[in-house]
Every structure is written in C-alpha cells, then in structure tokens.
Coordinates of C-alpha atoms in Angstrom, one line a residue:
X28 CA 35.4 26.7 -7.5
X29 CA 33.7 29.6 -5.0
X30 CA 35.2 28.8 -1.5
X31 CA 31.8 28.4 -0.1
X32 CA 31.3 25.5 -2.3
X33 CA 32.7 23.2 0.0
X34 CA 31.7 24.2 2.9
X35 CA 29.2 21.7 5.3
X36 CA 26.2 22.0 5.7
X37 CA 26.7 22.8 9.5
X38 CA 29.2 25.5 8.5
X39 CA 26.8 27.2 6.2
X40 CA 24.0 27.3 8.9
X41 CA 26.1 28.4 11.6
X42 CA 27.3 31.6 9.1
X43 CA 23.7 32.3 8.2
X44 CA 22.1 31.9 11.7
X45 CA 25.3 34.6 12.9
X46 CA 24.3 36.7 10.3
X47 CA 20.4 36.6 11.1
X48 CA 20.8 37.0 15.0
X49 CA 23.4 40.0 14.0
X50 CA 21.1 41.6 11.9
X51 CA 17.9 41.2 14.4
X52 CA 20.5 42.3 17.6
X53 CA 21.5 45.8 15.2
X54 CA 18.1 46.3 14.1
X55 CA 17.0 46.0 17.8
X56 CA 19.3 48.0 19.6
X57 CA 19.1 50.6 17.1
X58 CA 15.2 50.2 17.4
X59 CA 16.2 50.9 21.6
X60 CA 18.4 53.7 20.8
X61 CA 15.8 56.1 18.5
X62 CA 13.1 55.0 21.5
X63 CA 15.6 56.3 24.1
X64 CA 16.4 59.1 22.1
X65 CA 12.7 60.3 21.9
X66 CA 12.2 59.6 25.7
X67 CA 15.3 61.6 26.4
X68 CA 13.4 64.3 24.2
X69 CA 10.4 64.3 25.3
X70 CA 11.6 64.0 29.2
X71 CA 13.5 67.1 28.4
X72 CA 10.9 69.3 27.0
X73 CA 8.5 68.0 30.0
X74 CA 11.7 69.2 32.5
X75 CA 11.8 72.4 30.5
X76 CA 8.7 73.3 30.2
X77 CA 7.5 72.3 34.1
X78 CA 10.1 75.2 35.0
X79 CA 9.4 77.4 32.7
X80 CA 5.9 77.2 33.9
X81 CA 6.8 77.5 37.6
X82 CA 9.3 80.6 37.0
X83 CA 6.6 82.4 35.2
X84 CA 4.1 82.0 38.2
X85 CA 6.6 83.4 40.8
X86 CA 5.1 86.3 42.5
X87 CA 9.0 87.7 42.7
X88 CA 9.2 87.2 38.9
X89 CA 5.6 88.8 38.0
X90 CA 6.9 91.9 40.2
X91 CA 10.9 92.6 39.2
X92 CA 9.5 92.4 35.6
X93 CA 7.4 95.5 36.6
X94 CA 10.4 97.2 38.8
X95 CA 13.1 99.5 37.3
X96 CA 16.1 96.7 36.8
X97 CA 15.0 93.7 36.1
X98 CA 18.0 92.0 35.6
X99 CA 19.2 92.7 39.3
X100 CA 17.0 91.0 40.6
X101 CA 16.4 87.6 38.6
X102 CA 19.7 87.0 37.1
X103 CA 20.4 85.8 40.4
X104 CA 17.3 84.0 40.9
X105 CA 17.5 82.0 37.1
X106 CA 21.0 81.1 37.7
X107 CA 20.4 79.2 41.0
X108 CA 17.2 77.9 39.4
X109 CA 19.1 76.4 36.3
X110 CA 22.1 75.2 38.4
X111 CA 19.5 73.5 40.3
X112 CA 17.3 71.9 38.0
X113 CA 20.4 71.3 35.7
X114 CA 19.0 73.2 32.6
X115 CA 21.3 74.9 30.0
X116 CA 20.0 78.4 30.3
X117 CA 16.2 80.2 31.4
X118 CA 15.7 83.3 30.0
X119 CA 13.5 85.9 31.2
X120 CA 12.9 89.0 28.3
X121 CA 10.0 91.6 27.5
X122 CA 7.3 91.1 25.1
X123 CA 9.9 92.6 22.7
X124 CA 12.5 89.7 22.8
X125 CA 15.1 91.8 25.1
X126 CA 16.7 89.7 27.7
X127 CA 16.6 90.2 31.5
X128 CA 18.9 87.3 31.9
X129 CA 21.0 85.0 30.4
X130 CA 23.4 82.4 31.2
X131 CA 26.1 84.6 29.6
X132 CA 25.7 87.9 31.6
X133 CA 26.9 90.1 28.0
X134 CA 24.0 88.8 26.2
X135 CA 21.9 90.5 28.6
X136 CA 20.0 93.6 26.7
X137 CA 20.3 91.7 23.4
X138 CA 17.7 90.0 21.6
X139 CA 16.3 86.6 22.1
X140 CA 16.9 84.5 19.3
X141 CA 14.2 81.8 18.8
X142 CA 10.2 81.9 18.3
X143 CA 7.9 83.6 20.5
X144 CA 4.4 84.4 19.3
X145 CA 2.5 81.1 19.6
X146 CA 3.4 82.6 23.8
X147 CA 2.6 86.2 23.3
X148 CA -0.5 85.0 22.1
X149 CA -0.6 82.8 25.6
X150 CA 0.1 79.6 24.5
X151 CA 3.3 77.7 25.3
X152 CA 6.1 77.2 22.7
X153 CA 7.9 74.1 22.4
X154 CA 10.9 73.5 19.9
X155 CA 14.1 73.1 18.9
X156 CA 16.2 75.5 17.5
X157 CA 19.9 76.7 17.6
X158 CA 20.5 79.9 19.9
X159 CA 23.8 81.5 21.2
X160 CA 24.5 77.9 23.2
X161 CA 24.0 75.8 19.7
X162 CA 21.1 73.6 19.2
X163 CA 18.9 73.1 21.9
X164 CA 15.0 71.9 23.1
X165 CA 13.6 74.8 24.5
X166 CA 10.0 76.4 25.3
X167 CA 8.3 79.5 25.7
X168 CA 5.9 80.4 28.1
X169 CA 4.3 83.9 29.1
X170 CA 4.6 85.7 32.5
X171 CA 1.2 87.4 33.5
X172 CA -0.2 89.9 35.7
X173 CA -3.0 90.0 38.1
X174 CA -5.4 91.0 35.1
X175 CA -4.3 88.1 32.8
X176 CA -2.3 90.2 30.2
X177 CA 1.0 88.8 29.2
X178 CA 4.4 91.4 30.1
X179 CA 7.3 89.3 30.0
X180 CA 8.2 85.4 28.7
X181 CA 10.2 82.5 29.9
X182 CA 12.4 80.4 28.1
X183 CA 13.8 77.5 29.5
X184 CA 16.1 75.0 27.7
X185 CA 18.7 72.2 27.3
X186 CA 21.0 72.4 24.3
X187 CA 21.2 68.7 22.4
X188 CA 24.6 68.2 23.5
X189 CA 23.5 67.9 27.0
X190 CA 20.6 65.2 26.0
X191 CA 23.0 63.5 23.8
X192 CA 25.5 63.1 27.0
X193 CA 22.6 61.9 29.3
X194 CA 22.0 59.1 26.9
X195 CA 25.4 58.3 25.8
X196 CA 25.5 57.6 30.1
X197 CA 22.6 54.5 29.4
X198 CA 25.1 53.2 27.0
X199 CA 25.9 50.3 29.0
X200 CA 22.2 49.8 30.0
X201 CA 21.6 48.7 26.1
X202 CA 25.1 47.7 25.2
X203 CA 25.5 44.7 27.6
X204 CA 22.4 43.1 26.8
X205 CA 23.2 43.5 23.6
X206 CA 26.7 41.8 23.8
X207 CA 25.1 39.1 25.8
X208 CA 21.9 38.4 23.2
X209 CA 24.9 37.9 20.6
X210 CA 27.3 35.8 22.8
X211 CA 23.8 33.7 23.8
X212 CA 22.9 33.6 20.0
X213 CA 26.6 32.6 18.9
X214 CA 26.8 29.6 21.4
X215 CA 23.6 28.2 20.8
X216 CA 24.3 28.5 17.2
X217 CA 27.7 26.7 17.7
X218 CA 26.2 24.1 19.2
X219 CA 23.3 23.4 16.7
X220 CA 26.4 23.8 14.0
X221 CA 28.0 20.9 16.1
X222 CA 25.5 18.6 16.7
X223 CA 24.8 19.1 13.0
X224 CA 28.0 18.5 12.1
X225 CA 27.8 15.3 13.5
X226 CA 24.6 14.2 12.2
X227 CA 25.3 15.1 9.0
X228 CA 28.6 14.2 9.4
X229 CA 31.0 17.2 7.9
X230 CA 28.9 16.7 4.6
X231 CA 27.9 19.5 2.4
X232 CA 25.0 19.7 0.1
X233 CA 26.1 18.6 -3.2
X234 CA 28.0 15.5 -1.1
X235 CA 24.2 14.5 0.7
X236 CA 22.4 14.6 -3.0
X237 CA 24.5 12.4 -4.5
X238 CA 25.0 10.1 -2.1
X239 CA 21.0 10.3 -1.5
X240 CA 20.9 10.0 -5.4
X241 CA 23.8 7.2 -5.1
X242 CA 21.4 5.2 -2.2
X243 CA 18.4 5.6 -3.9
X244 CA 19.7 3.8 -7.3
X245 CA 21.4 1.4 -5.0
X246 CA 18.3 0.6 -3.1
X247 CA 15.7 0.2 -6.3
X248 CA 18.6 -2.1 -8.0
X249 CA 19.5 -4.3 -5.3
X250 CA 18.1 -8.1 -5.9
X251 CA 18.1 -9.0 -2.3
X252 CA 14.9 -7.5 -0.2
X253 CA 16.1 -5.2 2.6
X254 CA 14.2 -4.1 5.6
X255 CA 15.1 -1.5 8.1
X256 CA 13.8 -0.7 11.3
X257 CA 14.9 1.7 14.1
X258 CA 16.3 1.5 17.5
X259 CA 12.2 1.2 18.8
X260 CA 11.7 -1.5 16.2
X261 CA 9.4 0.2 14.3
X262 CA 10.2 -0.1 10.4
X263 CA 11.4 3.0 8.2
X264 CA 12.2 1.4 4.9
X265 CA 11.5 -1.5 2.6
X266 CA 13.0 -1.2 -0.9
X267 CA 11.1 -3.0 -3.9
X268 CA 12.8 -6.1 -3.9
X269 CA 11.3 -6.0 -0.4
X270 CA 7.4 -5.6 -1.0
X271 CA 7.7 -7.6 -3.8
X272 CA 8.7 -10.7 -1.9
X273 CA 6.8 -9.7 1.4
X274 CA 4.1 -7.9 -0.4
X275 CA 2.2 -4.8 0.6
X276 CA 1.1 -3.9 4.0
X277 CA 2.1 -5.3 7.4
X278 CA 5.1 -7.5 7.4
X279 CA 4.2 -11.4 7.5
X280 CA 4.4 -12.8 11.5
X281 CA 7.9 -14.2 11.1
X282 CA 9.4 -11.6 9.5
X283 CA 8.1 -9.2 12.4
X284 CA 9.1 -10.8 14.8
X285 CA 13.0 -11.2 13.4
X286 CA 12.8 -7.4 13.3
X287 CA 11.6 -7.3 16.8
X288 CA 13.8 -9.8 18.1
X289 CA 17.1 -7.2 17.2
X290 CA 19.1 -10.4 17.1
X291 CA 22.2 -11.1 14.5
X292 CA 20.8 -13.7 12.0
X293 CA 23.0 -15.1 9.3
X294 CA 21.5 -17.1 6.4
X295 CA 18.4 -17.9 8.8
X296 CA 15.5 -19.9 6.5
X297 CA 11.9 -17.9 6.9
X298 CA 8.5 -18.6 5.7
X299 CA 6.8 -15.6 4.0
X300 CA 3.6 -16.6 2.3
X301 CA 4.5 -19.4 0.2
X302 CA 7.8 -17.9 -0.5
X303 CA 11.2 -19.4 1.4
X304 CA 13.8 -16.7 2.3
X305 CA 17.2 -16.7 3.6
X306 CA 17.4 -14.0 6.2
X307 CA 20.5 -12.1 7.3
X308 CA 20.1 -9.1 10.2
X309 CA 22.6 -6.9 11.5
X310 CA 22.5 -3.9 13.9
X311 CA 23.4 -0.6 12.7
X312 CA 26.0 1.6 15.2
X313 CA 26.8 4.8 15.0
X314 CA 29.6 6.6 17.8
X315 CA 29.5 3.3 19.5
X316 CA 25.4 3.7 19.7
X317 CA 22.7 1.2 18.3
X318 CA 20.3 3.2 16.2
X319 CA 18.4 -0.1 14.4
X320 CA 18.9 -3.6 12.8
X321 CA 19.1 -4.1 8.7
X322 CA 17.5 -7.2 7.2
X323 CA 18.3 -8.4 3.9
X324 CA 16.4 -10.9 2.6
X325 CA 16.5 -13.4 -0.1
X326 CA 14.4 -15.6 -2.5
X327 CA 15.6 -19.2 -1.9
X328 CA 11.6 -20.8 -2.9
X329 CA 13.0 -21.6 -6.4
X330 CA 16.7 -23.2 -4.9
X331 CA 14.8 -24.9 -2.3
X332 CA 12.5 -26.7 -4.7
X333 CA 15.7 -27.7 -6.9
X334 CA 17.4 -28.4 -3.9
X335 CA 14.8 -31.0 -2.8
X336 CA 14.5 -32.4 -6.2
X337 CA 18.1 -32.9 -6.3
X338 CA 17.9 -34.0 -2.8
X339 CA 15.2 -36.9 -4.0
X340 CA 17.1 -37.6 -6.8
X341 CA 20.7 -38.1 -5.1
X342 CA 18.7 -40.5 -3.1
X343 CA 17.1 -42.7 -5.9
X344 CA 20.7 -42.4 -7.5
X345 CA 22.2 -44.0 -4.4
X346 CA 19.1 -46.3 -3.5
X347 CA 19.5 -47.9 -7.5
X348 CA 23.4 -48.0 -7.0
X349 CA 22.9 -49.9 -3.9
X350 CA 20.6 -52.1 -6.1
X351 CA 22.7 -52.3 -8.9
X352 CA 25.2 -53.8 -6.5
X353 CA 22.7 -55.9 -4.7
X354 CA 21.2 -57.3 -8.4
X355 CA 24.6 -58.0 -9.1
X356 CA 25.6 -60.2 -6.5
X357 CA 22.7 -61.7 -6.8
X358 CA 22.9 -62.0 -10.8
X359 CA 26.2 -63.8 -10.0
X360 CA 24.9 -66.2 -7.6
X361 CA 21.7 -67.4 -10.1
X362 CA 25.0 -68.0 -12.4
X363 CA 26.9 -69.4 -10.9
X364 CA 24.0 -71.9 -9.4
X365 CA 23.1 -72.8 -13.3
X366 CA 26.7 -73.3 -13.3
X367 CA 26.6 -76.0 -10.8
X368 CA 23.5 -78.1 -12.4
X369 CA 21.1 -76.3 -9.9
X370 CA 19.1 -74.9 -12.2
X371 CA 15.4 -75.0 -10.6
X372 CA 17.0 -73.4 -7.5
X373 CA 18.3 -70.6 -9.6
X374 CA 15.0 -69.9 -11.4
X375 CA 13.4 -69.9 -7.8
X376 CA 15.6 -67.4 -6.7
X377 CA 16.0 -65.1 -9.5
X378 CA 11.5 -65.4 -9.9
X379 CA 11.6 -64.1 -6.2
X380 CA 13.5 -61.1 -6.4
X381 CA 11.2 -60.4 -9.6
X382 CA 8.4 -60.7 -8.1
X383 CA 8.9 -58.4 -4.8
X384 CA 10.4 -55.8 -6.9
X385 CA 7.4 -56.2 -9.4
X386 CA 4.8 -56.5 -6.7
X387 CA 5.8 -52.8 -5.7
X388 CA 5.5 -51.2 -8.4
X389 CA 2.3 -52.6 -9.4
X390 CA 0.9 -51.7 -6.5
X391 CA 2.0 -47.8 -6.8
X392 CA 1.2 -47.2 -10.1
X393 CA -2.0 -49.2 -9.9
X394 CA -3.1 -47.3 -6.7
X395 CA -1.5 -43.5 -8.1
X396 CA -2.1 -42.4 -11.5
X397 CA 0.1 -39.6 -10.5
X398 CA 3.4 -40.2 -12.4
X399 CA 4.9 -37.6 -10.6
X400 CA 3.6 -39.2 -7.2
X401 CA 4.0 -42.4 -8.2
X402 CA 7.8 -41.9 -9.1
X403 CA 8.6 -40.3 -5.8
X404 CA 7.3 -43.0 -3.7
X405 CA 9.2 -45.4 -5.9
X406 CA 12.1 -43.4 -5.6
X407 CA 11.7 -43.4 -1.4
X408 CA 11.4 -47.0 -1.3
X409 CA 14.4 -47.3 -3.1
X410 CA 15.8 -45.2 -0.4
X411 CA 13.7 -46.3 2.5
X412 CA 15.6 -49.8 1.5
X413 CA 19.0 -48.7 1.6
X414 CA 18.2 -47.1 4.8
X415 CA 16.9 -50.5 6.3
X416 CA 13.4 -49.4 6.5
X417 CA 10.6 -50.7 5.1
X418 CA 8.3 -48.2 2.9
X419 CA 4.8 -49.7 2.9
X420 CA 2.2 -47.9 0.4
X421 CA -1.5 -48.3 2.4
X422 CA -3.5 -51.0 -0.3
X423 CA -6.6 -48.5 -0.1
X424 CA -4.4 -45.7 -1.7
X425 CA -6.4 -44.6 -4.2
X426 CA -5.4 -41.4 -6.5
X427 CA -6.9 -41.5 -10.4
X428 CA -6.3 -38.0 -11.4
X429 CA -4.2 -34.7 -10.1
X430 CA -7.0 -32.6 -8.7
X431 CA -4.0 -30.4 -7.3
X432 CA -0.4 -29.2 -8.6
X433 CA 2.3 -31.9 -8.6
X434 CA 4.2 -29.6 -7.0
X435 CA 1.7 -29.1 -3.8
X436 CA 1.4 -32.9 -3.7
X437 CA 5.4 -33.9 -3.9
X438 CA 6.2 -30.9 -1.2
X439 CA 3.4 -32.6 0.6
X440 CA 4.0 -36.5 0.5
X441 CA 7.7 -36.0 0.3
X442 CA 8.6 -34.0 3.0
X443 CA 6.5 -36.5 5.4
X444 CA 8.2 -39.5 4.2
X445 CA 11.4 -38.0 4.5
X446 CA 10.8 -36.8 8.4
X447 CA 9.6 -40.2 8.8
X448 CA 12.1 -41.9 7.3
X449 CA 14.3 -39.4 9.6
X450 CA 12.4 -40.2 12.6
X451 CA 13.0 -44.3 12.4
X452 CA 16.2 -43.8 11.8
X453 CA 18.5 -45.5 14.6
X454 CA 15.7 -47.1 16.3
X455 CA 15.3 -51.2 17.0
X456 CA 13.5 -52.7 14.3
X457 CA 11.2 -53.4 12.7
X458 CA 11.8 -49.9 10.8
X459 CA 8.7 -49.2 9.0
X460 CA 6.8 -46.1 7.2
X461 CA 3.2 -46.5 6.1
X462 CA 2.0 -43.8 3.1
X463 CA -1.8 -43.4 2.4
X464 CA -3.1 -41.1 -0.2
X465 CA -6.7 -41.2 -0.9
X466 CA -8.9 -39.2 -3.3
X467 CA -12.4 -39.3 -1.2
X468 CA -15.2 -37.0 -0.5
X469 CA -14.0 -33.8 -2.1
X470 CA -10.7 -33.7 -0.1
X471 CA -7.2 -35.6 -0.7
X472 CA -6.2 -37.6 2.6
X473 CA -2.3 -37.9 3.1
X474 CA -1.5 -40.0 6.1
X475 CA 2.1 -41.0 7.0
X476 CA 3.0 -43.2 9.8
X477 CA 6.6 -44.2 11.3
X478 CA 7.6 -46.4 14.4
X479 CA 10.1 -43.9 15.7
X480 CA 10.1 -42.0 18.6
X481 CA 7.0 -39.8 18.1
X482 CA 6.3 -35.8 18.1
X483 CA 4.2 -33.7 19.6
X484 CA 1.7 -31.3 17.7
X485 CA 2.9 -28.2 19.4
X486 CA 6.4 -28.6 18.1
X487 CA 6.0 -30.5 14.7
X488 CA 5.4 -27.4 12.4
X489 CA 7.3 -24.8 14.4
X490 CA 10.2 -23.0 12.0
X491 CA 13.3 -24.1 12.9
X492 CA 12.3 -27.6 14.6
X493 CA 13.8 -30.7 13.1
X494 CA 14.9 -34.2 14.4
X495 CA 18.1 -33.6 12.6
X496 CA 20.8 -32.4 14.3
X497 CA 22.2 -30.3 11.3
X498 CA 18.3 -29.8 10.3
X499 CA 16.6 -26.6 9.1
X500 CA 13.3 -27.7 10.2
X501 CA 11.5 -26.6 7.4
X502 CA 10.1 -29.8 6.1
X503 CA 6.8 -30.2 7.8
X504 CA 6.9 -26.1 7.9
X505 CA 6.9 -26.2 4.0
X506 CA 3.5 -29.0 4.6
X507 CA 1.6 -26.7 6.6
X508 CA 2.4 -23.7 4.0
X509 CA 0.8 -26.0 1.4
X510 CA -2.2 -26.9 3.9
X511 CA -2.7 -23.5 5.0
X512 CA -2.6 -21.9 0.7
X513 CA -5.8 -24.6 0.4
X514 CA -7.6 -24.3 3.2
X515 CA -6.7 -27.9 4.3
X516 CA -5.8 -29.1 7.7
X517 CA -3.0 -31.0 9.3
X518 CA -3.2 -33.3 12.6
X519 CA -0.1 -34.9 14.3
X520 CA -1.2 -38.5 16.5
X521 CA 0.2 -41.2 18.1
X522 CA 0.9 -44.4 15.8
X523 CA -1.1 -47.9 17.2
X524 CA 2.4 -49.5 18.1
X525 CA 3.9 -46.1 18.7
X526 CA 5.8 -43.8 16.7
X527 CA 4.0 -40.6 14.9
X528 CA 1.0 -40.2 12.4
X529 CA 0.9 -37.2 10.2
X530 CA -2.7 -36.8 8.6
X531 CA -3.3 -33.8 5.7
X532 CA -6.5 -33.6 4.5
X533 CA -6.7 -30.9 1.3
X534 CA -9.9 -29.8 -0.2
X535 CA -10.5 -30.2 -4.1
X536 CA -12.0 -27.0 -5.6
X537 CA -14.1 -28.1 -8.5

C-alpha cells in the first residue's frame, strides 16, 4: 500500500497547498528576476548611450579628432569620463574603426571590434556583442563637424558582468519577500491543515466514504425516526423512518417545539397527527462544545391502542373477579337461607341482585347498538363498581348504527370515562359518572359528567396534563386528536352539583 494512502485528509491539503504556493512564489520571483533583468538592460543602454551622445557633442572632442594626436588628448578625457559615470570602456576611433582610446592603453591603434555602420550612416548603434572586455551592451554614435559630416565615432559600454553584479546587489530586494510570501503561505496553510485536522478529525478519504457509506445505510435502515437539528435549532436531517411518521414538510407543532426547547427528553409521549410517539432527545458535544440535539422517535400508536385495550380488559377482569367473589358470597347466603326454611326471603334476595344487574345491561344494549360500545361501558361499570363509583348510562342515549370507526368511538368514550372515573376518585360520596351518547342531527353527542373536583378548559387537553400523579396525560389529548381528524368540537363545563362535564360533538359524513 502507497504511503500516501493513509495519509488525512488535512495532510494531503497541506502538501498540495505547499506545493501550489511554491510553484506560484518560483514562478513569480523568476517572473521578477527576467523583469529586473531587462530593466537593468535597458537602464544600461539608456546610461550608455546618454554618454555616448554627450562625449560626441564635446567641442574638445569634435576638435582633438581633427588635431595631430588624438589620443593625447582624450585618453585622458574618456578615462575620467568612464570612472565617473562608471562605464566599462568609451571608445573614441576614426571612421575606419582605429581607436583613439581605450580602457587598455595597448589596444590603442588597433581595430574596433563590434558594428559600426548603422552610425557611419548617422544613426545610433545599440547592441550587445563580445569585445576585448568579453560580452558587453554597448552603442555607437557618430562625432560630427560644424558641416554635419561624420569623422570620428563613440562607443560607450558596460560588459554583462557588470549588469549581472548590479542585480545580483537587489538580490535581497526580491529574495526576502520571497522567503516571507512562503513562510506567510506555510503558516496559513498549517493552520487550515489544523483546523481541518480537527474537523475532519485525522480522517482520510477512503475512512470519510465509508463511514459516509456506513451512515447512510445506517440512517435509511433504522426503524426509529431521527431528527437532527443544529446548535441554532434549525433542522439538518430527517431520515425516512422520520418523514414517514411526521410526514413531509414542516414538522408538526410539538415536535418543533421539543427541537427548540434543546432539552434532554427520555421516552417522552408526543402527538404527531394521529400518530403517538415516544420521544428521546439528546445534545450532541463535540471538544466539550454543543453543536445540536438528536431526536429519535418512535411509533407507540399501535402499543398504545393494545395497551388501552389491555388496560380495559385488566379492568373488566378485575371488576368480574370482584363479582365472582361478591355473587359468591351472596350465592352462599341464598343457600344457606333455603337451608334454614327461609325460602321466600332467599328468592327475594337472589331476584334483586338479578334484576339490578339485568336492568343494566338492558339498558346499554337497548340504548347502544354498538357492540363494541356497548361492551366497554359494560366493562367500566364493572369497574366503576369496584371502584365505589357509580356509572350511570343517560336514559336518552340513543346510538342504532356505527356512523364512525369503533375505534374513534372507544378512544373517545373510554378515555373520558376513565379521567372521570380518575377524577372521583378519593372524593366524599356520592361517586358518580353520567355517559350520554346520542346519534342526533347529523353529529354524535358524547357527554361525560363526574362529581369530582372539576378542570379547567385551558388545561384539560394540554400534552402532558393528567390528574394522575404517575399520569402521561394523553387521555383527553388522544380525544381532541379524534375531534380535531373529524372536524368535531370538544367543550369542558362545570357539572350542576359540581365536578366536570366533557361534551364531543362529531359530525357524520354521509
């Protein structure tokens, strides 16, 4: 395996951005270097060819060119010029190339070595070319009498070497900026490597695709909805277990405001649509930091439904073992009356019970034709008995047909009863719960009434209230979801002779 396989991500960038700003910094300074070098050039043929110019103007010059020896008189003359001006040699020769002077007195005499006519012609010469000194920038420029004609040329120059020296001396002007372009480049890219390093934590590419890949099967197989938001609260991901149980587009009220809220939740019961899910939100830290909250959710609509149905049916278990207990004892007193010769008393007795229990149940399943209805309200009177409270089924209840699901109608009429039956619970008798179902006018009317302390509308249907202590408080929450799915309405009142009245009304769609 290559070396570089394993390297991070940060690592990786932090070679590649050294090698970028390197290349850019060479490229630039060499860029700087060539410009300097045609500057140094150029300002050397300018230098040059300024003196050349003024030399071949000199009266002085113009005249000893004309005299006997020449050279007597502007050797001198060149030599402080060139020492002056800090030129490599100036040449004064005839039209035929022979030298007047030189910076080397024994090539005086000799031939000039370099090209001349473009200045015999009168025009100025400007090249470089290797003489007796070596290579070096040099021009040409003719001497002229008081008629015009040209007798004599200049040649002023500075050899390479000299140019090269000059520039090697800005070295430092270009090589410090340089050093300090690369040293500014190097730290900032150390410390985008480092923060990088961090958020990426030390992985390197083939570690972040599979644990992306790893995630992403992780987050479209989960079976619990999960939700997370940011540190601003603002949501970043729902998986599909997710929209499928809070459905597309904004998040239902109660589910936005636990994400809001930031709070820890553990197996916290929320309505979402007509769906009951058990919520559980933690924040997410990183270094110590907060950087958002993670919900998971789960579908508990199904397990609450059984639950309740257990629930009913733990109750009417108890509630007929109670009565199997209380038929008995009263089985072996009608026995043990006939026993005694009291036989009329016994059938009195025995006729009685009969009678109350029968009277009940005519009167439920006469008034519901609901057997689903009818059973539950059966079933609570059974357990409103055990209890010590009396369950009394309104005469006028009238219901001939199911115009609604079972289901909406049990959630309905049983959670009532069983916050009513709660809320009598512990008071001073007489205990008593009054149900009313009615099938009138297009609408089914539930109405349940208690003697017990009482509630007020504002709090009845809020999540979370309940006048159990260990309560969930999703009993009369579960009613309003019902009410609110058929466009009903729901109204909480005080009883005649105290206590609370819950009234339902829900429309009947033909």
């Amino acid at each position: 395996m290559p070396m570089t396989q394993g390297w991070s991500i940060a690592r990786r960038l932090f070679i590649l951005q050294v090698l970028v700003v390197t290349a850019l910094v060479a490229i630039g300074t060499t860029g700087a270097v060539l410009l300097a070098r045609d500057d140094a050039e150029q300002a050397a043929i300018d230098q040059v060819k300024g003196i050349a110019q003024a030399v071949a103007h000199n009266p002085m010059v113009i005249a000893a060119v004309r005299g006997a020896d020449p050279s007597q008189v502007l050797q001198p003359y060149t030599e402080d010029v060139r020492k002056a001006t800090g030129t490599d040699f100036i040449v004064v020769m005839a039209t035929d190339r022979t030298r007047f002077t030189h910076t080397r007195p024994e090539l005086i005499g000799q031939k000039f070595i370099g090209t001349i006519r473009g200045a015999l012609d009168g025009g100025t010469v400007i090249e470089t070319s290797v003489g007796t000194l070596g290579e070096s920038v040099r021009t040409v420029v003719p001497v002229r009498d008081a008629a015009g004609a040209v007798i004599a040329l200049v040649s002023v120059g500075i050899t390479t070497e000299a140019i090269n020296q000059k520039l090697l001396s800005r070295t430092p002007a270009v090589a410090i900026p340089t050093a300090l372009a690369l040293l500014l480049a190097a730290a900032g890219s150390w410390l985008l490597s480092r923060r990088l390093r961090r958020q990426t934590h030390g992985l390197g590419p083939a570690e972040m695709t599979r644990m992306y890949e790893y995630h992403d099967a992780v987050l479209h197989s989960v079976r619990e909805g999960l939700v997370v938001a940011d540190r601003s609260g603002t949501v970043t991901l729902v998986n599909d277990e997710g929209r499928r149980l809070l459905g597309e587009g904004e998040l239902p009220p109660e589910i936005s405001a636990l994400v809001a809220s930031r709070t820890a939740v553990e197996d916290e019961p929320v309505l979402a649509g007509d769906r009951i899910l058990v919520a559980n939100q933690r924040e997410i830290r990183s270094e110590g930091q907060r950087i958002g909250t993670v919900l998971t959710l789960r579908d508990h609509t199904e397990l609450r439904a059984l639950t309740g149905e257990l629930d009913s049916v733990r109750g009417l278990t108890e509630a007929l073992r109670a009565q199997a207990h209380e038929a008995a004892n009263r089985l072996h007193t009608v026995l043990t009356m006939v026993e005694l010769g009291r036989t009329e008393e016994a059938v009195r007795l025995a006729t009685a019970e009969l009678e109350v229990a029968q009277q009940l149940t005519d009167q439920v399943v006469g008034a519901l034709s609901e057997p689903a209805l009818a059973a539950l309200l059966l079933g609570k009177s059974a357990q409103a008995a055990e209890r010590g409270v009396q369950l009394i089924v309104d005469d006028t209840s009238r219901l001939d047909s199911a115009p609604l699901p079972s289901r909406d109608l049990l959630t309905v009429v049983g959670n009532l009863v069983d916050n009513a039956l709660e809320a009598v619970a512990g008071t001073e008798p007489p205990r008593e719960v009054t149900v009313l179902v009615v099938d009138a006018d297009g609408e089914i009317l539930v109405r349940v009434g208690d003697t017990g302390p009482g509630l007020s509308s504002e709090e009845a249907f809020r999540r979370g209230w309940s006048t159990k202590a260990e309560g969930r408080g999703l009993g009369l929450a579960l009613v309003k979801q019902v009410v609110d799915r058929h466009g009903g309405s729901i109204g909480v009142a005080a009883g005649p002779g105290g206590g609370a009245v819950i009234t339902v009304r829900l429309p009947v769609r033909p």
